[in-house]
Structure formats: C-alpha cells, structure tokens
Amino acid sequence: MFTTGQLIFAAFFVVAFVIAMYIAYGRDKSLHQKMYKGSYKVLIGFFLFIAVLFVIKVYLKR
C-alpha cells in the first residue's frame, strides 16, 4: 500500500513533529500555567457531557 520511502518519510515526519511540539510546549509552559488556569474543569465538563449523551442513547435504545 505504501512504498518504503513513504513509510520512512512518515516516520521521520512524526518524530520531527513530536520534537517540535515538545520544544514549543516547553517554551510556553509558564504562559500556559498563567493564562489557562482551571481549564481542566472545561475538559471534565466536556467528558461528562459526552458521558451523559452516551447514557441517554443507551437508555432510549431499550
């Protein structure tokens, strides 16, 4: 399906992308801690909303 060259390129691209994202996050870490304080609450709320939708789906299917 993919040639060897394409797989090698994809592997190098993924490694380079992960390294670049790690470096970028490291530079912005102090800014993230200051600007996005409490954002985990939004994430928890999002997961709870998805769980409620799933429960409603299962309940209405019966």
Coordinates of N, CA, C and O in Angstrom, one line a residue:
M1 N 0.8 -1.2 0.0 CA 0.0 0.0 0.0 C 0.9 1.3 0.0 O 0.6 2.2 -0.8
F2 N 1.9 1.3 0.9 CA 2.8 2.4 0.9 C 4.2 1.9 0.5 O 4.6 0.8 0.8
T3 N 5.0 2.8 -0.1 CA 6.3 2.4 -0.5 C 7.2 2.5 0.7 O 6.8 3.2 1.7
T4 N 8.4 2.0 0.7 CA 9.3 2.0 1.8 C 9.7 3.5 2.0 O 9.8 3.9 3.2
G5 N 9.9 4.2 0.9 CA 10.3 5.7 1.1 C 9.2 6.5 1.8 O 9.5 7.3 2.6
Q6 N 7.9 6.2 1.5 CA 6.9 6.9 2.1 C 6.8 6.6 3.6 O 6.5 7.5 4.4
L7 N 7.0 5.3 4.0 CA 7.0 5.0 5.4 C 8.1 5.6 6.1 O 8.0 6.1 7.3
I8 N 9.3 5.7 5.5 CA 10.5 6.3 6.2 C 10.2 7.8 6.3 O 10.4 8.4 7.4
F9 N 9.6 8.4 5.3 CA 9.3 9.8 5.4 C 8.3 10.1 6.5 O 8.4 11.0 7.3
A10 N 7.3 9.2 6.6 CA 6.2 9.4 7.6 C 6.8 9.2 9.0 O 6.5 10.0 9.9
A11 N 7.7 8.3 9.2 CA 8.4 8.1 10.5 C 9.2 9.3 10.9 O 9.1 9.8 12.0
F12 N 10.0 9.8 10.0 CA 10.8 11.0 10.3 C 9.9 12.2 10.5 O 10.2 13.0 11.4
F13 N 8.9 12.3 9.8 CA 8.0 13.5 10.0 C 7.3 13.4 11.4 O 7.3 14.4 12.1
V14 N 6.9 12.2 11.8 CA 6.2 12.1 13.1 C 7.2 12.4 14.2 O 6.9 13.1 15.2
V15 N 8.4 11.9 14.1 CA 9.5 12.2 15.1 C 9.8 13.6 15.2 O 9.8 14.2 16.2
A16 N 10.0 14.3 14.0 CA 10.3 15.7 14.0 C 9.1 16.5 14.5 O 9.3 17.5 15.3
F17 N 7.9 16.2 14.2 CA 6.7 16.9 14.7 C 6.6 16.8 16.2 O 6.4 17.8 16.9
V18 N 6.8 15.6 16.8 CA 6.8 15.4 18.2 C 7.9 16.2 18.9 O 7.6 16.9 19.9
I19 N 9.0 16.2 18.4 CA 10.1 17.0 19.0 C 9.8 18.5 18.9 O 10.0 19.3 19.9
A20 N 9.3 19.0 17.8 CA 9.0 20.4 17.6 C 7.9 20.8 18.6 O 7.9 21.9 19.2
M21 N 6.9 19.9 18.8 CA 5.8 20.3 19.7 C 6.3 20.3 21.2 O 5.9 21.1 22.0
Y22 N 7.2 19.4 21.5 CA 7.8 19.3 22.8 C 8.5 20.6 23.1 O 8.4 21.2 24.2
I23 N 9.3 21.1 22.2 CA 10.1 22.3 22.3 C 9.2 23.5 22.5 O 9.3 24.4 23.3
A24 N 8.2 23.6 21.6 CA 7.2 24.7 21.6 C 6.5 24.7 23.0 O 6.2 25.8 23.6
Y25 N 6.0 23.5 23.5 CA 5.3 23.5 24.7 C 6.3 23.9 25.9 O 5.8 24.6 26.8
G26 N 7.5 23.5 25.8 CA 8.5 23.8 26.9 C 8.7 25.4 26.9 O 8.8 25.9 28.0
R27 N 8.7 26.0 25.8 CA 8.9 27.5 25.8 C 7.6 28.2 26.3 O 7.8 29.3 26.9
D28 N 6.5 27.7 26.1 CA 5.2 28.3 26.5 C 4.7 27.8 27.8 O 3.5 28.2 28.2
K29 N 5.4 27.0 28.5 CA 4.9 26.3 29.7 C 4.4 27.3 30.8 O 3.3 27.2 31.4
S30 N 5.2 28.3 31.1 CA 4.9 29.3 32.1 C 3.7 30.1 31.7 O 2.8 30.5 32.5
L31 N 3.6 30.5 30.4 CA 2.4 31.2 29.9 C 1.2 30.4 30.0 O 0.1 30.9 30.4
H32 N 1.2 29.1 29.7 CA 0.1 28.2 29.8 C -0.4 28.1 31.3 O -1.6 28.2 31.5
Q33 N 0.5 28.0 32.2 CA 0.1 27.9 33.6 C -0.6 29.2 34.1 O -1.5 29.2 34.9
K34 N -0.2 30.4 33.5 CA -0.8 31.6 33.9 C -2.1 31.9 33.2 O -3.1 32.3 33.8
M35 N -2.2 31.6 31.9 CA -3.3 32.0 31.1 C -4.5 31.0 31.2 O -5.6 31.4 31.0
Y36 N -4.1 29.7 31.3 CA -5.1 28.7 31.2 C -5.4 28.0 32.5 O -5.7 26.8 32.6
K37 N -5.3 28.7 33.6 CA -5.5 28.1 34.9 C -7.0 27.7 35.0 O -7.9 28.5 34.7
G38 N -7.2 26.5 35.5 CA -8.6 26.0 35.6 C -9.2 25.4 34.4 O -10.4 25.1 34.4
S39 N -8.5 25.3 33.3 CA -9.0 24.8 32.0 C -9.4 23.3 32.1 O -10.2 22.8 31.3
Y40 N -8.8 22.6 33.1 CA -9.2 21.2 33.3 C -10.6 21.0 33.6 O -11.2 20.0 33.3
K41 N -11.2 22.0 34.2 CA -12.7 22.0 34.6 C -13.5 21.9 33.3 O -14.5 21.2 33.2
V42 N -13.1 22.6 32.3 CA -13.8 22.6 31.0 C -13.7 21.2 30.4 O -14.7 20.7 29.8
L43 N -12.5 20.6 30.4 CA -12.3 19.3 29.9 C -13.1 18.2 30.7 O -13.7 17.4 30.0
I44 N -13.2 18.3 32.0 CA -14.0 17.4 32.7 C -15.5 17.6 32.4 O -16.2 16.6 32.2
G45 N -15.9 18.8 32.2 CA -17.3 19.1 31.8 C -17.6 18.5 30.4 O -18.7 18.0 30.2
F46 N -16.7 18.6 29.5 CA -16.9 18.1 28.2 C -17.0 16.6 28.3 O -17.9 16.0 27.6
F47 N -16.2 15.9 29.0 CA -16.3 14.4 29.1 C -17.6 14.0 29.8 O -18.2 13.0 29.5
L48 N -18.0 14.8 30.8 CA -19.3 14.5 31.5 C -20.4 14.6 30.5 O -21.4 13.8 30.5
F49 N -20.4 15.7 29.7 CA -21.4 15.9 28.7 C -21.5 14.7 27.7 O -22.6 14.2 27.4
I50 N -20.3 14.2 27.2 CA -20.3 13.1 26.3 C -20.8 11.9 27.0 O -21.6 11.1 26.4
A51 N -20.5 11.7 28.3 CA -21.0 10.5 29.0 C -22.5 10.6 29.2 O -23.2 9.5 29.0
V52 N -23.0 11.7 29.5 CA -24.5 11.9 29.6 C -25.2 11.6 28.3 O -26.2 10.9 28.2
L53 N -24.6 12.1 27.2 CA -25.2 11.7 25.9 C -25.2 10.2 25.6 O -26.1 9.7 25.1
F54 N -24.1 9.6 26.0 CA -24.0 8.1 25.8 C -25.0 7.4 26.7 O -25.7 6.5 26.2
V55 N -25.2 7.8 27.9 CA -26.2 7.2 28.8 C -27.6 7.4 28.2 O -28.4 6.5 28.2
I56 N -27.9 8.6 27.7 CA -29.2 8.8 27.1 C -29.4 7.9 25.9 O -30.5 7.4 25.7
K57 N -28.4 7.8 25.1 CA -28.5 6.9 23.9 C -28.8 5.5 24.3 O -29.7 4.9 23.7
V58 N -28.1 5.0 25.3 CA -28.3 3.6 25.7 C -29.7 3.4 26.3 O -30.4 2.5 26.1
Y59 N -30.1 4.4 27.1 CA -31.4 4.3 27.8 C -32.5 4.4 26.8 O -33.5 3.6 26.9
L60 N -32.4 5.2 25.8 CA -33.5 5.3 24.8 C -33.5 4.2 23.8 O -34.6 3.9 23.2
K61 N -32.4 3.5 23.7 CA -32.4 2.3 22.8 C -33.2 1.1 23.3 O -33.6 0.3 22.6
R62 N -33.3 1.0 24.6 CA -34.0 -0.1 25.3 C -35.5 0.0 25.1 O -36.2 0.9 25.0

